[in-house]
mmCIF file of C-alpha atoms in Angstrom:
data_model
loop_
_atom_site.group_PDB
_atom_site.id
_atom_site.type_symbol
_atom_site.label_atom_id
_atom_site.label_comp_id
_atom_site.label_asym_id
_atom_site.label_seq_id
_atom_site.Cartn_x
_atom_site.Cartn_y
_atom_site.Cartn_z
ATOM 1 C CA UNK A 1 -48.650 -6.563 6.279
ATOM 2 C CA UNK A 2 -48.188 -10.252 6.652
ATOM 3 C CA UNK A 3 -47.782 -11.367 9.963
ATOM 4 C CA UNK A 4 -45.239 -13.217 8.896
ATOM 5 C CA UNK A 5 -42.393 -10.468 7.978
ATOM 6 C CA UNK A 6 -43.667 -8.886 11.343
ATOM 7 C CA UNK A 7 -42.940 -11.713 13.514
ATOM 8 C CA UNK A 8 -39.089 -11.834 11.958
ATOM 9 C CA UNK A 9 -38.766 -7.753 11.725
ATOM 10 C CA UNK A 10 -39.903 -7.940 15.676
ATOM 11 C CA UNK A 11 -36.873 -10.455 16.045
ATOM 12 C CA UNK A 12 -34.250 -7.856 14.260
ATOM 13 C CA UNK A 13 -36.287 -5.279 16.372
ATOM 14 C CA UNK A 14 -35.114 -7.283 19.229
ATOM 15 C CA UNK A 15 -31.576 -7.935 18.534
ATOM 16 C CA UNK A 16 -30.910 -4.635 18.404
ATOM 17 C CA UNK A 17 -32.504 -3.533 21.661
ATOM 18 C CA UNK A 18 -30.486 -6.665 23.429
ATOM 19 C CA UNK A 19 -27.436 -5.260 21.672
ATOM 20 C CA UNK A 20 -26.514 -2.020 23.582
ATOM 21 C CA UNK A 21 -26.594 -4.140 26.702
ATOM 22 C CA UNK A 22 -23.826 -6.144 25.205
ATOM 23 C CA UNK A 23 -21.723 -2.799 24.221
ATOM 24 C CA UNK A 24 -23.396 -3.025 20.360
ATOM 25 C CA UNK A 25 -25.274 -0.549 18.575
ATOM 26 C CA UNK A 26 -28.719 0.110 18.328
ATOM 27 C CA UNK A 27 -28.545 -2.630 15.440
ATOM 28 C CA UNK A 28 -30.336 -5.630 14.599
ATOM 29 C CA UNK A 29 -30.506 -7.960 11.517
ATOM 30 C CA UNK A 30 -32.249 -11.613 10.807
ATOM 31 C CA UNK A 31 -31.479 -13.539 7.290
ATOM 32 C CA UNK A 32 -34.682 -15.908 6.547
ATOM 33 C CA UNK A 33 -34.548 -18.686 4.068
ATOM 34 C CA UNK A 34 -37.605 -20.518 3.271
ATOM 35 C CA UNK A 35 -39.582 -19.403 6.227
ATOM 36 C CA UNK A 36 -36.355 -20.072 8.804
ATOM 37 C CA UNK A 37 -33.994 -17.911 9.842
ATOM 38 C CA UNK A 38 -30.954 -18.988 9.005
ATOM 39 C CA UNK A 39 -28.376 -16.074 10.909
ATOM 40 C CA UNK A 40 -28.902 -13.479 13.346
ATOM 41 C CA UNK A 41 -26.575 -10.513 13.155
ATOM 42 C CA UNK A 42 -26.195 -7.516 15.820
ATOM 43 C CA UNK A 43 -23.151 -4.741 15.627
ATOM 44 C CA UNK A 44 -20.467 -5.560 16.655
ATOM 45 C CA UNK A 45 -18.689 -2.513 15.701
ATOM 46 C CA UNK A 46 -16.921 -1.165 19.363
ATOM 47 C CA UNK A 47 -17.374 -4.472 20.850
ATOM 48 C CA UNK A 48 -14.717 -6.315 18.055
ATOM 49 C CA UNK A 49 -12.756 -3.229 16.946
ATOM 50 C CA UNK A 50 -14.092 -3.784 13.497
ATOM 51 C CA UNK A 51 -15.990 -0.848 11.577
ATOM 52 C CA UNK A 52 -17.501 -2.736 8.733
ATOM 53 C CA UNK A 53 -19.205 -5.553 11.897
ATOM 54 C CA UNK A 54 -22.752 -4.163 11.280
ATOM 55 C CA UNK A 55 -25.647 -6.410 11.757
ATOM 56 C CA UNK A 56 -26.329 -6.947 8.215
ATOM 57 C CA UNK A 57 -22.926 -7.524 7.385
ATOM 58 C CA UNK A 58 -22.429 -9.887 10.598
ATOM 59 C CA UNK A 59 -25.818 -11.831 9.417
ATOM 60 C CA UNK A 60 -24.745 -12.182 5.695
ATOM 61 C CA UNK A 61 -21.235 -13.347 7.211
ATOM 62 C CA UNK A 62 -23.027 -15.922 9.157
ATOM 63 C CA UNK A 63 -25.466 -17.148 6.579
ATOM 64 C CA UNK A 64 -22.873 -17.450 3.921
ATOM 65 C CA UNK A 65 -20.937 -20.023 6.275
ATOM 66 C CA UNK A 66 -24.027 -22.309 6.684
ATOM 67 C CA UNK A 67 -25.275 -22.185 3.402
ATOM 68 C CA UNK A 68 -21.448 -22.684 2.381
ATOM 69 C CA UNK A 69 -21.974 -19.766 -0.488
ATOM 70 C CA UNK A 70 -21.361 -16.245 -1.263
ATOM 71 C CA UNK A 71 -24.595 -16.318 -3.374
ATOM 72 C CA UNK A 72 -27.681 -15.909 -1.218
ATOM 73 C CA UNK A 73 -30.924 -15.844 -3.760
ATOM 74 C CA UNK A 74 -33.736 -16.978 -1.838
ATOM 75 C CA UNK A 75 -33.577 -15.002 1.110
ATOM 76 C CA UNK A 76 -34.594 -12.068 2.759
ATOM 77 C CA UNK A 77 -33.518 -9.666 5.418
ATOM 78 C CA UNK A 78 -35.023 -8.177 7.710
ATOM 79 C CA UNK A 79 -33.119 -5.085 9.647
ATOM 80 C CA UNK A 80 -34.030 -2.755 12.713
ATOM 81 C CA UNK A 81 -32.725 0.260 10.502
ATOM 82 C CA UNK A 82 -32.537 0.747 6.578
ATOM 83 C CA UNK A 83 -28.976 -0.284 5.952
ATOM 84 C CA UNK A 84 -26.146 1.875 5.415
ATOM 85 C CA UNK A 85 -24.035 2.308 1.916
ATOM 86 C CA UNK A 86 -21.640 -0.025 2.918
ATOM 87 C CA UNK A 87 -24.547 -2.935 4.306
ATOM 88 C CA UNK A 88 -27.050 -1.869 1.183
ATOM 89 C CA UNK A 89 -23.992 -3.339 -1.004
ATOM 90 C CA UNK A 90 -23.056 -5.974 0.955
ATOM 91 C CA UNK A 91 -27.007 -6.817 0.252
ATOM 92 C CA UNK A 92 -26.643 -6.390 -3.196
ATOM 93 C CA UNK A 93 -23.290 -8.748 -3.351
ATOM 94 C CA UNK A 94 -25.038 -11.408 -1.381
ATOM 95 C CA UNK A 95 -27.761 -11.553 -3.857
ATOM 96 C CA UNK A 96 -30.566 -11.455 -1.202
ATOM 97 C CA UNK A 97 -33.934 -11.228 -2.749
ATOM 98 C CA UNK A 98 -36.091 -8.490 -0.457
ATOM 99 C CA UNK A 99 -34.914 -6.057 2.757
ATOM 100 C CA UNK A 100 -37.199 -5.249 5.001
ATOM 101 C CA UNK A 101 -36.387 -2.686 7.602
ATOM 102 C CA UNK A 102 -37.613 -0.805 11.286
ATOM 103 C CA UNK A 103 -35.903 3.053 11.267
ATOM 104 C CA UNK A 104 -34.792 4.877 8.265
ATOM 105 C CA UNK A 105 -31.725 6.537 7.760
ATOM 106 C CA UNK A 106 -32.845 9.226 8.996
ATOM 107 C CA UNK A 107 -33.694 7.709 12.249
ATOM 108 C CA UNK A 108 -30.360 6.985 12.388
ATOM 109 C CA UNK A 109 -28.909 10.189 11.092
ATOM 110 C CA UNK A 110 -31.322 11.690 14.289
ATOM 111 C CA UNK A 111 -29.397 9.649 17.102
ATOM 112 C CA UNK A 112 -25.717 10.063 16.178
ATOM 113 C CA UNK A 113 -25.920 7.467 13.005
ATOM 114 C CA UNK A 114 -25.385 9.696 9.742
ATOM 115 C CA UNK A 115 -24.476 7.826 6.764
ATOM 116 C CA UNK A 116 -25.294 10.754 4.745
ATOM 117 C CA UNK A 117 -21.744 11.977 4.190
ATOM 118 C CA UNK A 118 -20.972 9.146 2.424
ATOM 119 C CA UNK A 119 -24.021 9.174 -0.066
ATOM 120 C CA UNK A 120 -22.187 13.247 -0.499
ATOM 121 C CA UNK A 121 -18.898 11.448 -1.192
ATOM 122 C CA UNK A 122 -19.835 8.947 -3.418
ATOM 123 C CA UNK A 123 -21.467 11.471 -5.525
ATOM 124 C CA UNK A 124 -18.038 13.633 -6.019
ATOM 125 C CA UNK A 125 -15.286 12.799 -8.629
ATOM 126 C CA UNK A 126 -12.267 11.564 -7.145
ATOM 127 C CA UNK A 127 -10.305 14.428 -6.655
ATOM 128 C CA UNK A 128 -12.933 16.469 -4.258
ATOM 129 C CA UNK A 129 -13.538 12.988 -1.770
ATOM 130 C CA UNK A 130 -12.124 13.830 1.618
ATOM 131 C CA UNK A 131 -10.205 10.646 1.317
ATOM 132 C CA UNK A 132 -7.738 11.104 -1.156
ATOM 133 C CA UNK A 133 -7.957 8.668 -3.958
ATOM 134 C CA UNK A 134 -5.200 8.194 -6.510
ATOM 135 C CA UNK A 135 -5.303 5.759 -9.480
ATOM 136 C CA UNK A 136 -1.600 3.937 -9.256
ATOM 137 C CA UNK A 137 -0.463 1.268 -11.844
ATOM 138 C CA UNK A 138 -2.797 0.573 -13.659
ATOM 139 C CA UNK A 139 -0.778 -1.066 -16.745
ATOM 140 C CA UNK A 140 0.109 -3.472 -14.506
ATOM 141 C CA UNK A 141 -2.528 -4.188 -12.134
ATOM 142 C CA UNK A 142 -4.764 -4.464 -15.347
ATOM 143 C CA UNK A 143 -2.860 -8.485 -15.886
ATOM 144 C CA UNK A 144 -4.930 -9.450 -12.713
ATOM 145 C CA UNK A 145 -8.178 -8.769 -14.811
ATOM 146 C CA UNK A 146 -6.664 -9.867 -17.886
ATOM 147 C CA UNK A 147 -5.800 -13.311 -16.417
ATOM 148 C CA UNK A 148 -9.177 -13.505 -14.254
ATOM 149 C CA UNK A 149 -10.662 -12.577 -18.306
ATOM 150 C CA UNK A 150 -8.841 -16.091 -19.734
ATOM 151 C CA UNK A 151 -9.067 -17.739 -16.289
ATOM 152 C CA UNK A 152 -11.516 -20.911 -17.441
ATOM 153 C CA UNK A 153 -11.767 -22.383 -13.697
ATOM 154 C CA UNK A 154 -13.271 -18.940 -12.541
ATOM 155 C CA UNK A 155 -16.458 -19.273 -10.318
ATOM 156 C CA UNK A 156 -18.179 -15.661 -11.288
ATOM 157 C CA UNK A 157 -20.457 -13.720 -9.010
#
C-alpha cells in the first residue's frame, strides 16, 4: 500500500479517536485533492442534534465550500469506517473519485453502529418499509420536472 493513502487514512484514523472526547462518534473522514487535504470531517451527530452530520458528510460539506462546487472529481476520501447508505451516496453525489476506509460495516454493526436495516429497507417495495411511504400528487408535482426539462439556464449534476 502506498504510504501515501496510509499517512491520510492514519489522519481519518485519528479524527475519529479525538472525536468521542469531543461527544462525536467513533468517526473520522479526510477529503484529499491533489495530494492536500482539503476538509476534515468528524460526527457530529449528538454533538449538533443533526442525524445526517457524519464525518463524510461533514467533510464533503466542507470541501464543497472551498472548492465553491457541488462537483468534487479529483478527490478522494479517506474514512475510519466504510460509509453508511446515506454517506456512500453522498460520495456518489459529490462525484469523488476513490474511498478508502479503516472498519467495515460490520465493525460498526459490532459496536452499536448497524446500518444494515437500511440496506433490508431499501431492498423492500414501498408498501412493506417501516416508514410508510405514499406517492401524493404526482400530476402536479410532475410541472417541477417538466419546467427543470425546458429550463435552458439549468446547471445539471
Amino acid at each position: 500500500m502506498d504510504k501515501t493513502h496510509e499517512k491520510f487514512m492514519r489522519i481519518a484514523i485519528k479524527l475519529s479517536l479525538t472525536n468521542i472526547d469531543k461527544n462525536g462518534g467513533p468517526f473520522g473522514a479526510v477529503i484529499v485533492k491533489d495530494g492536500v487535504i482539503i476538509a476534515r470531517g468528524v460526527n457530529r451527530v449528538t454533538a449538533s442534534n443533526d442525524p445526517t452530520a457524519h464525518a463524510e458528510v461533514e467533510a464533503i460539506r466542507k470541501a464543497s465550500k472551498k472548492l465553491n462546487s457541488f462537483n468534487l472529481s479529483g478527490c478522494d476520501i479517506y474514512t475510519s469506517c466504510e460509509p453508511c447508505p446515506m454517506c456512500l451516496s453522498a460520495i456518489y453525489w459529490a462525484h469523488i473519485d476513490r474511498v478508502f476506509f479503516g472498519n467495515t460495516k460490520d465493525d460498526a454493526k459490532a459496536i452499536g453502529f448497524d446500518d444494515s436495516f437500511i440496506y433490508d429497507e431499501l431492498a423492500l417495495p414501498l408498501k412493506k418499509r417501516k416508514v410508510r411511504v405514499r406517492q401524493l400528487l404526482r400530476d402536479e408535482a410532475i410541472a417541477g420536472f417538466k419546467k427543470w426539462e425546458n429550463f435552458e439556464g439549468k446547471i445539471e449534476y
